[in-house]
Amino acid sequence: MKTINFKILLALVFISFSVVAQVDRTKAPEPGPAPKIQIGQYQFFELKNGLKVFVVENHKIPRVAFSLTLDNEPILEKDKAGYVNFMGQLLRNGTTNRSKAKLDEEVDFIGASLSTSSGGVYGASLTKHKEKLLDLMTDVLFNPAFPEEELEKIRKQTLSGLAASKDDPNAIAGNVRSVLVYGKDHPYGEITTEETVKNINVEDAKAYYNKYFKPNVGYLAVVGDIKFKDAKKLVTKYFSKWEKGEIVQPTYKVPEAPEKTIVAMVDRPASVQSVINVTYPLQLEPGNPDVIKSRVLNQILGGGFSSRLMQNLREDKAFTYGARSSLSSDELVGSFNAYASVRNEVTDSAVHEFLYELERIRKEEVLEKELLAAKASVIGSFARALEQPSTVASFAINTSRYNLPEDYYANYLKNVSNTSLADIKAMAEKYIKPDHANVVVVGKASEVAEGLKKFGTVKYYDIYGNEYDPSAAGELPAGLTAEKVINNYVKAIGGIDKLSGVKSLKLNMGADMMGNSIDMKVYKKTPQKLLVEVGMGGNIMSKQVLNGEEAAVAQMGNSVPVNDQIKEELVIGSYPFPELKYDEIGIKVKLTGIEKVDTKNAYAVEVTYPSGAKVTQYYDTESGFKIRQTRVAKTTQGEVPMSTDYSEYKEVDGIYFPHLIVQPMGGGMKMNIKTESIEINPDISDDTFK
């Protein structure tokens, strides 16, 4: 048995002391001894196949959990980035003995939970069902079927998520940050894209599983209401047949911080805010004595509400709702990141304050009260983590995985308490590098880029971290107008003669939302007749109808008031091709420039409706097709740009229609709407629009 011994004592870092008659209030109180916490105990054994097992008994409730972690280094997935994640999800989606439905049924029947990932398997149940749980868990682990149909479901869900992330400035910033900090030749710098997801197949998942799922790189934590001898007996019974294998772990070049600070600009023309990340790689492995001291440092700089970044950018300057930082350790490469979202007009000022605070903590010694508060916060977080029995197992596994000293966690609080002002200064000088940072800004370049030049060379990147020269898109061709861009679009999709001959349209479309199939039908007929009906499971969820001057909208069978803006949108949408009617309707257009849409160059055309409402439409400079429409919506979080993307143009009776429309749903969600059929000039009864 291995035991981590402590006397129980939950204490704050501010030491209680007896009040004496004479107190010198000009001096800060001396810190007391390091608080001590009893972490708990675990027991260990190892199977002949190399599987390391850690058992933590906790008999408070009749539940037990089995958590398997595989200690494999990340790999480069290249043009199939995302397939390792697919493999992890597929493990849970059916075995050679049980379909996914059968697996779900058996897990639910015993009230258990069972999940998988590329890094292992987790299961938990009532103690009385532990053998059934292990039967299911090892079936998933040893006999994955990797069903093709389940892979397609995962692909569909992943593509939907990627579509939503294209419009999420934080996700975009994450992509670019990863590429710049780690590089594209490092697994941490690989970006999963629609193209890489479409390349993934079942054989990729099988190959990874066969190569890397081996017991000799495994750590199994058994936590809960179970005796050590019973745990050993069960683990031996269910996991001994797992055959070990040799795994050659890949190695990678260590990423380096830039020689001098650069500004990475990601242009998002509709943005009313800028997402800022000040970031770079650093060398800080788990177990390094600097880890604990650097955690205290980061707590002072940007780890909480009372941190310097928060007090400066939020409380003092009112630039943002929150400004924080992270300083993380990792076996391969750690990183630093300071981040916030700010208004366009204060973007350069916010970057200045970030760099100012990074430089200040390097050069000036922090205050004693800051250090004490940071220690208290770190100690509190550590103590709260100990409320979970699984923490004991995690500590034991980490000690083994990272070759930590046996007393690493036993001495954790002592080392926190012993962190001095001089230590913080040394950590700041070593790990805080404002002169060697990537300043990633996702925002409206036309408003913020000029002000960022004073911090370093401004380079432009697309949403996947690919650098590009904005001038390469070229100046707007002489004489090009918004009207000509729209005329080119009309020509590209079929020509004015062909489009003018369309008097009615029927479109049937489908989508998937959280596993539910959605059916949509759109009927258009001139003049000004429109029906948009959305159904799910045979029920009509929403309905929009326009019949000349009369408009009606219903949601879940309930009538919704139709204001002038809604009616205006219905009228415009009732035309088979609204672009042909802009002059007649009174719509004004203005060409604003060439902008990047994902990886394509597009002409941006500002469209102003008679009511004054505006949208921006983007037309591919090469194909002429409309590929995006963006409007700014007013929400409880302020103004938020909402983009609808159009792609997969296909010809139907001589006219090209987009067959994939990615529609924003609010809350960061998007829906992929696929066109299933189109009828041109069908006979539609006027009664359809009543």
XYZ file of C-alpha atoms in Angstrom:
690
model
C 0.000 0.000 0.000
C 1.179 3.506 -0.826
C -0.076 6.265 1.462
C 0.159 10.030 1.214
C 0.189 10.992 4.932
C -0.929 14.344 6.345
C -2.543 15.687 9.487
C -5.961 17.113 8.684
C -5.905 20.909 8.768
C -7.822 23.108 6.317
C -6.397 26.590 6.736
C -6.159 29.886 4.964
C -2.774 31.258 4.100
C -3.530 34.202 6.384
C -2.421 32.703 9.700
C -4.499 33.219 12.829
C -2.472 34.444 15.757
C -2.993 35.567 19.357
C -3.423 39.277 19.884
C -0.926 40.725 22.327
C -1.031 44.005 24.172
C 1.574 45.709 21.991
C 1.074 45.375 18.173
C 3.171 47.160 15.573
C 0.531 47.937 12.948
C 3.064 49.413 10.560
C 4.307 45.928 9.701
C 2.506 43.171 7.844
C 1.946 40.029 9.944
C 4.463 37.267 9.464
C 3.104 34.281 7.522
C 2.533 31.172 9.580
C 3.458 27.593 8.820
C 2.212 25.978 5.630
C -1.338 24.627 5.912
C -1.614 20.865 5.798
C -4.287 18.775 4.165
C -4.779 15.039 4.282
C -5.009 13.952 0.684
C -5.939 10.334 1.270
C -4.539 6.990 0.300
C -4.420 4.728 -2.709
C -3.275 1.182 -3.394
C -1.426 0.051 -6.476
C -0.818 -3.070 -8.513
C 0.271 -3.838 -12.067
C -0.949 -6.567 -14.413
C 1.490 -8.697 -16.376
C 0.512 -6.866 -19.563
C 1.793 -3.598 -18.075
C -1.538 -2.019 -17.091
C -0.990 0.080 -13.961
C -3.927 0.112 -11.554
C -4.637 2.597 -8.755
C -7.425 1.866 -6.275
C -9.004 4.479 -4.012
C -11.579 3.118 -1.578
C -14.468 5.407 -0.634
C -17.489 3.732 0.909
C -19.679 6.783 1.512
C -22.017 5.969 -1.373
C -22.535 2.638 -3.183
C -20.959 3.682 -6.476
C -17.738 2.776 -8.219
C -15.963 4.292 -11.211
C -13.357 2.847 -13.566
C -11.289 5.359 -15.517
C -8.741 4.193 -18.091
C -6.167 6.686 -19.367
C -3.723 5.892 -22.174
C -0.470 7.811 -22.039
C 0.159 8.347 -25.752
C 1.779 11.393 -27.271
C -0.381 13.348 -29.732
C 0.246 12.574 -33.386
C 0.195 14.593 -36.594
C -3.013 13.814 -38.477
C -2.148 15.984 -41.501
C -4.823 16.036 -44.222
C -7.112 13.934 -42.014
C -6.943 16.148 -38.927
C -9.727 15.102 -36.593
C -9.614 11.350 -37.173
C -8.159 10.543 -33.753
C -11.113 12.296 -32.163
C -13.444 10.360 -34.474
C -11.871 7.109 -33.294
C -12.517 8.047 -29.676
C -16.186 8.713 -30.347
C -16.623 5.591 -32.472
C -15.493 3.315 -29.631
C -18.781 4.069 -27.851
C -20.922 3.634 -30.957
C -21.120 -0.129 -31.228
C -19.074 -3.299 -30.792
C -18.898 -6.602 -32.642
C -21.259 -7.946 -29.965
C -23.609 -5.007 -29.428
C -25.028 -2.293 -31.657
C -24.962 1.266 -30.366
C -28.659 1.030 -29.536
C -28.129 -2.211 -27.609
C -25.146 -0.734 -25.795
C -27.155 2.344 -24.827
C -30.014 0.161 -23.622
C -27.824 -1.982 -21.379
C -25.995 1.015 -19.930
C -29.285 2.773 -19.175
C -30.823 -0.363 -17.664
C -28.269 -0.402 -14.836
C -28.240 3.383 -14.463
C -24.595 3.582 -15.452
C -22.521 6.015 -17.481
C -20.052 4.921 -20.137
C -17.977 7.258 -22.284
C -14.961 6.996 -24.535
C -12.340 9.251 -26.050
C -9.110 8.932 -27.982
C -7.359 8.858 -24.625
C -9.314 6.141 -22.865
C -12.596 4.837 -21.462
C -14.655 5.842 -18.419
C -17.487 3.991 -16.718
C -19.406 4.382 -13.447
C -22.318 2.546 -11.842
C -23.810 1.386 -8.579
C -21.469 -1.046 -6.857
C -23.892 -3.940 -7.314
C -23.657 -3.508 -11.097
C -19.864 -3.281 -11.267
C -19.381 -6.592 -13.107
C -21.993 -5.711 -15.704
C -20.324 -2.337 -16.137
C -16.921 -3.956 -16.660
C -18.439 -6.357 -19.170
C -19.767 -3.406 -21.178
C -16.621 -1.355 -20.705
C -14.253 -4.070 -21.887
C -16.532 -4.966 -24.787
C -16.177 -1.367 -25.949
C -12.440 -1.438 -25.309
C -11.611 -4.792 -26.924
C -14.266 -5.214 -29.637
C -15.034 -1.892 -31.323
C -16.957 -2.317 -34.569
C -16.292 1.166 -35.977
C -19.627 1.216 -37.873
C -19.565 3.208 -41.091
C -22.992 4.709 -40.439
C -21.875 5.969 -37.026
C -18.801 7.578 -38.555
C -21.054 9.444 -40.971
C -23.145 10.714 -38.057
C -20.018 11.968 -36.316
C -18.834 13.569 -39.557
C -22.174 15.333 -39.929
C -22.099 16.613 -36.347
C -18.488 17.709 -36.679
C -19.129 19.605 -39.903
C -22.063 21.343 -38.254
C -19.841 22.366 -35.355
C -17.124 23.600 -37.701
C -19.680 25.651 -39.596
C -20.708 27.329 -36.352
C -17.101 27.944 -35.337
C -16.466 29.909 -38.542
C -18.651 32.639 -37.093
C -17.264 32.395 -33.554
C -14.450 34.915 -32.991
C -13.158 32.997 -29.970
C -12.925 29.771 -31.976
C -11.171 31.643 -34.779
C -8.729 33.159 -32.296
C -8.100 29.676 -30.916
C -7.243 28.360 -34.371
C -4.811 31.140 -35.181
C -3.284 31.064 -31.708
C -2.589 27.326 -32.014
C -0.906 27.706 -35.401
C 1.264 30.624 -34.304
C 2.248 29.236 -30.910
C 2.982 25.648 -31.944
C 3.359 25.660 -35.727
C 1.600 23.496 -38.294
C 4.219 20.753 -37.940
C 3.258 20.194 -34.306
C 0.100 18.278 -33.307
C -1.004 21.138 -31.054
C -0.918 23.409 -34.094
C -3.037 21.237 -36.383
C -6.468 22.602 -37.262
C -9.457 20.402 -38.036
C -11.241 21.803 -41.090
C -14.148 20.778 -43.276
C -11.689 19.450 -45.837
C -9.796 17.252 -43.366
C -13.036 15.929 -41.870
C -14.283 14.908 -45.307
C -11.077 12.872 -45.802
C -11.587 10.682 -42.711
C -12.643 7.055 -43.106
C -13.166 4.022 -40.883
C -9.756 2.573 -41.715
C -8.087 5.637 -40.184
C -9.868 5.014 -36.893
C -9.016 1.317 -36.942
C -5.351 2.020 -37.655
C -5.012 4.373 -34.697
C -6.825 1.984 -32.366
C -4.681 -0.987 -33.387
C -1.450 0.945 -32.974
C -2.010 2.935 -29.807
C -4.590 1.169 -27.618
C -2.213 -0.995 -25.574
C -2.257 -1.820 -21.843
C 1.409 -1.064 -21.260
C 0.702 2.658 -21.715
C -2.466 2.447 -19.646
C -3.386 3.743 -16.202
C -6.607 2.457 -14.643
C -8.140 4.291 -11.683
C -10.717 2.397 -9.629
C -12.503 4.765 -7.261
C -15.442 4.225 -4.944
C -17.274 1.614 -2.924
C -15.028 -1.365 -3.546
C -12.431 -3.272 -1.525
C -8.897 -3.422 -2.871
C -8.920 -7.216 -3.069
C -12.211 -7.170 -5.013
C -10.906 -4.499 -7.357
C -7.760 -6.502 -8.035
C -9.780 -9.644 -8.703
C -12.154 -7.900 -11.115
C -9.464 -5.961 -12.976
C -7.425 -9.129 -13.396
C -10.488 -10.973 -14.681
C -11.528 -8.374 -17.232
C -8.255 -6.762 -18.347
C -5.619 -9.527 -18.227
C -6.372 -10.761 -21.747
C -5.522 -7.352 -23.203
C -2.277 -7.912 -25.109
C 0.537 -5.438 -24.725
C 2.456 -4.054 -27.686
C 5.388 -1.863 -28.503
C 4.548 1.759 -29.189
C 7.111 4.135 -30.636
C 6.079 7.558 -29.427
C 6.670 10.411 -31.904
C 8.938 13.352 -31.140
C 8.617 16.932 -32.312
C 10.695 20.041 -32.656
C 10.192 22.346 -29.687
C 8.213 25.461 -30.728
C 9.892 28.786 -30.054
C 8.506 32.219 -29.261
C 8.853 34.847 -32.007
C 12.082 36.857 -32.020
C 10.010 39.981 -31.571
C 6.350 40.689 -31.003
C 4.102 40.405 -34.047
C 0.447 41.307 -34.529
C -1.698 38.628 -36.170
C -4.789 40.273 -37.633
C -7.814 38.157 -38.546
C -10.213 40.381 -40.444
C -13.849 39.936 -39.482
C -15.547 42.881 -41.171
C -18.872 42.637 -39.329
C -17.299 42.546 -35.864
C -18.190 45.228 -33.356
C -15.701 43.765 -30.870
C -12.127 42.516 -31.059
C -10.982 39.274 -29.460
C -7.409 39.739 -28.218
C -4.916 37.013 -27.312
C -1.326 37.758 -26.260
C 0.352 34.388 -26.484
C 3.569 32.392 -26.948
C 5.050 28.944 -26.187
C 7.220 28.210 -23.171
C 9.135 25.286 -21.716
C 7.550 24.156 -18.454
C 7.133 20.424 -17.866
C 4.896 18.900 -15.149
C 6.887 18.424 -11.968
C 9.251 21.300 -12.648
C 9.683 23.255 -9.379
C 8.635 26.361 -11.302
C 5.118 24.998 -11.918
C 3.785 25.888 -8.473
C 5.507 29.264 -8.286
C 4.377 30.176 -11.812
C 0.808 29.280 -10.869
C 0.951 31.828 -8.064
C 2.467 34.330 -10.496
C -0.366 33.847 -12.977
C -2.948 34.175 -10.217
C -1.587 37.643 -9.513
C -1.381 38.608 -13.174
C -4.618 37.273 -14.609
C -5.960 34.336 -12.639
C -9.030 35.840 -11.019
C -11.277 38.838 -10.463
C -8.735 40.614 -8.254
C -5.878 40.040 -10.706
C -3.965 42.896 -12.286
C -5.370 42.377 -15.781
C -8.945 42.343 -14.506
C -8.461 45.385 -12.307
C -6.789 47.344 -15.102
C -8.837 46.485 -18.183
C -12.213 46.009 -16.504
C -12.361 47.959 -13.265
C -10.154 50.911 -14.187
C -10.499 51.265 -17.972
C -13.901 49.578 -18.546
C -12.565 48.047 -21.758
C -14.051 44.593 -21.171
C -16.161 42.380 -18.936
C -13.162 40.192 -18.228
C -9.417 39.977 -18.876
C -7.517 36.890 -17.803
C -4.368 34.906 -18.417
C -3.158 31.319 -18.273
C 0.327 29.890 -17.866
C 0.277 26.153 -18.495
C 2.774 23.325 -18.196
C 2.920 20.394 -20.604
C 5.206 17.457 -21.357
C 5.760 18.637 -24.929
C 5.399 22.407 -24.716
C 3.607 24.794 -22.400
C 2.091 28.148 -23.257
C 1.131 31.574 -21.971
C -2.027 33.367 -23.050
C -3.621 36.633 -21.918
C -7.007 37.379 -23.426
C -10.089 39.590 -23.510
C -12.849 40.834 -25.803
C -13.038 44.609 -26.186
C -14.850 47.231 -28.237
C -13.354 48.084 -31.618
C -12.538 51.647 -30.632
C -10.372 50.598 -27.660
C -8.597 47.629 -29.271
C -5.163 49.228 -29.515
C -5.521 50.729 -26.030
C -6.371 47.294 -24.612
C -3.337 45.705 -26.284
C -1.203 48.480 -24.793
C -2.521 47.694 -21.304
C -1.908 43.964 -21.745
C 1.710 44.568 -22.707
C 2.083 47.177 -19.973
C 0.951 44.728 -17.278
C 3.222 41.990 -18.621
C 6.182 44.345 -18.562
C 5.274 45.741 -15.137
C 5.159 42.353 -13.438
C 8.573 41.566 -14.918
C 10.216 44.750 -13.693
C 8.439 45.579 -10.444
C 8.164 43.435 -7.349
C 4.539 42.563 -6.563
C 2.956 43.707 -3.302
C 2.913 41.434 -0.272
C -0.897 41.594 -0.129
C -1.113 40.473 -3.766
C 1.098 37.502 -3.022
C -0.900 36.501 0.062
C -4.212 36.749 -1.807
C -2.858 34.673 -4.698
C -1.592 31.982 -2.335
C -4.971 31.850 -0.607
C -6.714 31.373 -3.952
C -4.359 28.592 -5.082
C -4.662 26.828 -1.726
C -8.455 27.095 -1.856
C -8.596 25.581 -5.340
C -6.340 22.734 -4.251
C -8.466 22.061 -1.171
C -11.713 22.042 -3.167
C -10.263 19.532 -5.609
C -9.649 17.155 -2.716
C -13.388 16.928 -2.088
C -13.512 14.456 -4.984
C -12.107 10.961 -4.281
C -11.010 10.768 -7.917
C -8.485 13.523 -7.192
C -6.439 11.095 -5.089
C -6.265 8.686 -8.027
C -5.389 11.522 -10.399
C -2.546 12.612 -8.154
C -1.222 9.059 -7.970
C -1.415 8.598 -11.741
C 0.253 11.953 -12.389
C 3.052 11.001 -10.011
C 3.659 7.863 -12.060
C 3.153 9.386 -15.528
C 5.386 12.383 -15.016
C 7.933 10.797 -12.664
C 7.091 13.247 -9.916
C 8.645 12.949 -6.451
C 6.542 10.695 -4.224
C 5.883 13.640 -1.907
C 5.055 16.113 -4.715
C 1.409 16.562 -3.706
C 2.184 16.055 -0.021
C 4.390 19.135 -0.190
C 2.203 21.086 -2.623
C 0.709 23.488 -0.094
C 4.040 23.961 1.643
C 5.595 24.931 -1.673
C 2.742 27.332 -2.386
C 3.179 28.955 1.015
C 6.948 29.160 0.622
C 6.675 31.096 -2.639
C 8.309 34.461 -2.006
C 8.245 37.890 -3.609
C 11.659 37.107 -5.070
C 10.291 33.861 -6.542
C 7.490 35.757 -8.283
C 9.979 38.225 -9.720
C 12.183 35.375 -10.967
C 9.215 33.545 -12.515
C 8.042 36.714 -14.246
C 11.476 37.377 -15.703
C 11.676 33.784 -16.915
C 8.180 33.161 -18.298
C 6.568 36.537 -19.084
C 7.749 37.725 -22.502
C 5.925 40.809 -23.794
C 8.691 41.406 -26.350
C 8.363 37.907 -27.824
C 4.608 37.470 -28.133
C 2.009 36.840 -30.786
C -0.731 39.445 -30.427
C -3.707 37.776 -32.100
C -6.615 40.106 -32.859
C -9.856 38.917 -34.430
C -11.879 41.944 -35.436
C -12.698 44.563 -38.021
C -9.354 45.304 -39.640
C -10.507 48.516 -41.290
C -11.125 49.994 -37.834
C -8.385 48.450 -35.687
C -5.388 47.391 -37.809
C -3.821 50.835 -38.172
C -3.700 51.369 -34.416
C -1.998 48.011 -33.899
C 1.048 48.801 -36.033
C 2.854 50.408 -33.100
C 3.097 47.023 -31.357
C 4.830 45.171 -34.185
C 4.509 44.055 -37.775
C 0.854 43.430 -38.629
C 0.377 40.166 -40.505
C -2.944 38.911 -41.828
C -4.314 35.403 -41.283
C -7.453 33.595 -42.354
C -9.653 31.700 -39.886
C -7.420 28.611 -40.132
C -4.165 30.408 -39.387
C -2.935 30.668 -42.980
C -1.032 33.887 -43.580
C -2.025 35.954 -46.594
C -1.236 39.316 -48.098
C -4.403 41.453 -48.102
C -3.015 43.457 -50.999
C -2.802 40.240 -53.038
C -6.570 40.332 -53.327
C -5.930 43.400 -55.423
C -7.560 46.764 -55.570
C -11.121 46.958 -56.735
C -11.068 46.902 -60.536
C -11.485 50.359 -62.024
C -15.116 51.108 -62.720
C -16.435 48.145 -60.731
C -19.666 48.963 -58.902
C -22.040 47.074 -56.661
C -24.504 46.883 -59.527
C -21.893 45.221 -61.740
C -21.020 42.701 -59.007
C -24.691 41.762 -58.708
C -25.056 41.582 -62.493
C -22.055 39.221 -62.588
C -23.773 37.074 -59.948
C -26.957 36.957 -62.009
C -24.913 35.957 -65.053
C -23.009 33.303 -63.074
C -26.141 31.524 -61.861
C -27.914 31.474 -65.216
C -28.334 34.888 -66.796
C -31.031 37.523 -66.649
C -33.157 35.977 -69.411
C -33.260 32.582 -67.693
C -33.929 34.026 -64.258
C -36.587 36.464 -65.470
C -38.568 33.535 -66.817
C -38.975 32.008 -63.356
C -42.409 32.839 -61.952
C -42.619 30.190 -59.242
C -40.317 27.937 -57.231
C -40.655 24.914 -54.975
C -37.732 24.011 -52.730
C -37.664 21.044 -50.372
C -34.862 21.087 -47.839
C -33.735 19.129 -44.827
C -31.556 19.661 -41.787
C -30.518 17.949 -38.600
C -30.714 19.602 -35.206
C -29.387 17.727 -32.180
C -30.276 14.390 -33.758
C -33.739 15.450 -34.945
C -34.581 15.605 -38.653
C -36.092 18.876 -39.802
C -38.065 19.268 -43.021
C -38.462 22.596 -44.784
C -40.439 23.639 -47.779
C -40.288 27.001 -49.504
C -42.877 27.968 -52.121
C -42.537 31.217 -54.073
C -44.887 32.681 -56.646
C -45.078 36.070 -58.280
C -46.342 38.519 -57.399
C -45.413 38.528 -53.707
C -46.543 35.108 -52.600
C -44.417 33.092 -50.177
C -44.752 30.058 -47.919
C -41.946 28.897 -45.618
C -42.873 25.885 -43.508
C -40.604 24.085 -41.040
C -41.608 20.725 -39.597
C -40.199 18.064 -37.324
C -41.602 14.606 -36.656
C -44.701 15.346 -38.715
C -45.507 18.509 -36.748
C -45.310 22.044 -38.121
C -42.877 24.004 -35.955
C -43.069 27.337 -37.767
C -44.863 28.853 -40.713
C -44.435 32.114 -42.600
C -46.970 33.166 -45.233
C -47.166 36.189 -47.514
C -50.132 36.744 -49.822
C -49.716 40.120 -51.421
C -50.291 42.677 -48.678
C -51.190 40.096 -46.024
C -48.458 38.457 -43.940
C -48.694 35.933 -41.113
C -46.155 34.144 -38.939
C -46.798 31.271 -36.527
C -44.511 29.429 -34.107
C -45.660 26.096 -32.641
C -49.183 26.935 -33.757
C -49.207 30.328 -32.039
C -49.513 33.519 -34.040
C -46.553 35.898 -33.895
C -47.015 39.650 -34.453
C -45.702 40.769 -37.842
C -43.943 44.119 -37.710
C -42.843 46.185 -40.693
C -39.320 44.726 -40.725
C -40.577 41.126 -40.793
C -43.030 41.958 -43.563
C -40.293 43.691 -45.543
C -38.090 40.589 -45.313
C -40.987 38.356 -46.401
C -41.718 40.565 -49.406
C -38.082 40.560 -50.513
C -37.823 36.809 -49.936
C -40.944 36.128 -52.001
C -39.175 36.916 -55.261
C -37.518 33.883 -56.874
C -34.404 36.026 -57.406
C -34.641 39.255 -55.358
C -31.539 40.746 -57.012
C -33.575 41.326 -60.182
C -36.008 43.533 -58.229
C -33.650 45.726 -56.212
C -34.446 48.910 -58.158
C -38.177 48.200 -58.147
C -38.210 47.528 -54.394
C -36.052 50.539 -53.603
C -33.032 48.650 -52.321
C -29.734 50.547 -52.380
C -26.373 48.818 -52.883
C -22.805 49.929 -52.250
C -19.525 48.154 -53.020
C -17.343 48.443 -49.909
C -14.253 46.458 -50.900
C -12.653 43.042 -51.206
C -12.714 40.944 -48.048
C -11.710 37.471 -46.963
C -14.522 34.955 -46.467
C -12.954 31.883 -44.922
C -10.187 31.279 -47.472
C -11.802 33.044 -50.451
C -11.638 36.628 -51.657
C -15.051 38.195 -52.014
C -16.571 41.491 -53.098
C -18.465 42.981 -50.164
C -21.716 44.703 -51.119
C -23.662 46.646 -48.504
C -27.391 46.274 -49.137
C -29.792 48.793 -47.585
C -33.502 47.950 -47.480
C -36.197 50.656 -47.759
C -36.658 50.478 -43.971
C -32.988 51.312 -43.434
C -32.050 47.794 -42.338
C -28.697 46.681 -43.725
C -27.014 43.427 -44.677
C -23.676 42.764 -46.334
C -23.524 40.264 -49.175
C -20.282 38.636 -50.282
C -19.649 37.480 -53.848
C -16.731 35.203 -54.746
C -14.321 37.209 -56.905
C -13.642 34.150 -59.071
C -16.970 32.350 -59.514
C -19.276 35.313 -58.994
C -21.492 33.233 -56.681
C -22.915 34.724 -53.495
C -21.158 32.906 -50.657
C -22.247 34.792 -47.533
C -24.746 37.259 -46.166
C -24.103 38.987 -42.835
C -26.344 41.117 -40.680
C -25.782 42.597 -37.241
C -28.363 41.380 -34.740
C -29.140 43.118 -31.464
C -29.028 40.658 -28.573
C -28.841 40.784 -24.789
C -25.053 40.523 -25.247
C -25.040 43.564 -27.515
C -24.680 43.684 -31.286
C -23.633 40.334 -32.755
C -22.830 39.639 -36.432
C -24.836 36.718 -37.844
C -23.668 35.148 -41.106
C -25.470 32.795 -43.482
C -23.171 30.872 -45.826
C -24.069 29.533 -49.283
C -22.127 26.778 -51.035
C -22.340 23.635 -53.173
C -23.923 25.401 -56.131
C -25.532 22.915 -58.526
C -27.363 23.364 -61.807
C -31.113 22.780 -61.994
C -32.677 23.361 -65.422
C -29.934 25.786 -66.404
C -29.897 27.745 -63.132
C -27.354 27.327 -60.318
C -28.708 27.128 -56.771
C -26.767 26.736 -53.506
C -27.477 23.249 -52.165
C -25.935 23.872 -48.744
C -26.992 26.817 -46.608
C -25.436 27.231 -43.181
C -27.901 29.236 -41.120
C -27.197 30.860 -37.705
C -29.557 29.745 -34.946
C -28.355 31.979 -32.118
C -26.277 31.050 -29.113
C -23.339 30.165 -31.348
C -25.287 27.339 -33.000
C -25.691 26.863 -36.740
C -27.802 24.570 -38.853
C -26.725 22.945 -42.111
C -29.676 23.118 -44.486
C -29.383 20.855 -47.514
C -31.502 21.339 -50.616
C -33.118 18.043 -51.584
C -35.212 19.081 -54.584
C -36.030 22.168 -56.639
C -38.910 22.653 -59.064
C -38.826 25.599 -61.437
C -42.145 27.123 -62.565
C -44.365 24.493 -60.936
C -48.114 25.062 -60.810
C -48.780 26.333 -57.277
C -52.349 27.096 -56.243
C -53.010 30.497 -54.715
C -54.755 28.633 -51.886
C -51.290 27.513 -50.730
C -50.653 31.033 -49.498
C -53.820 31.465 -47.423
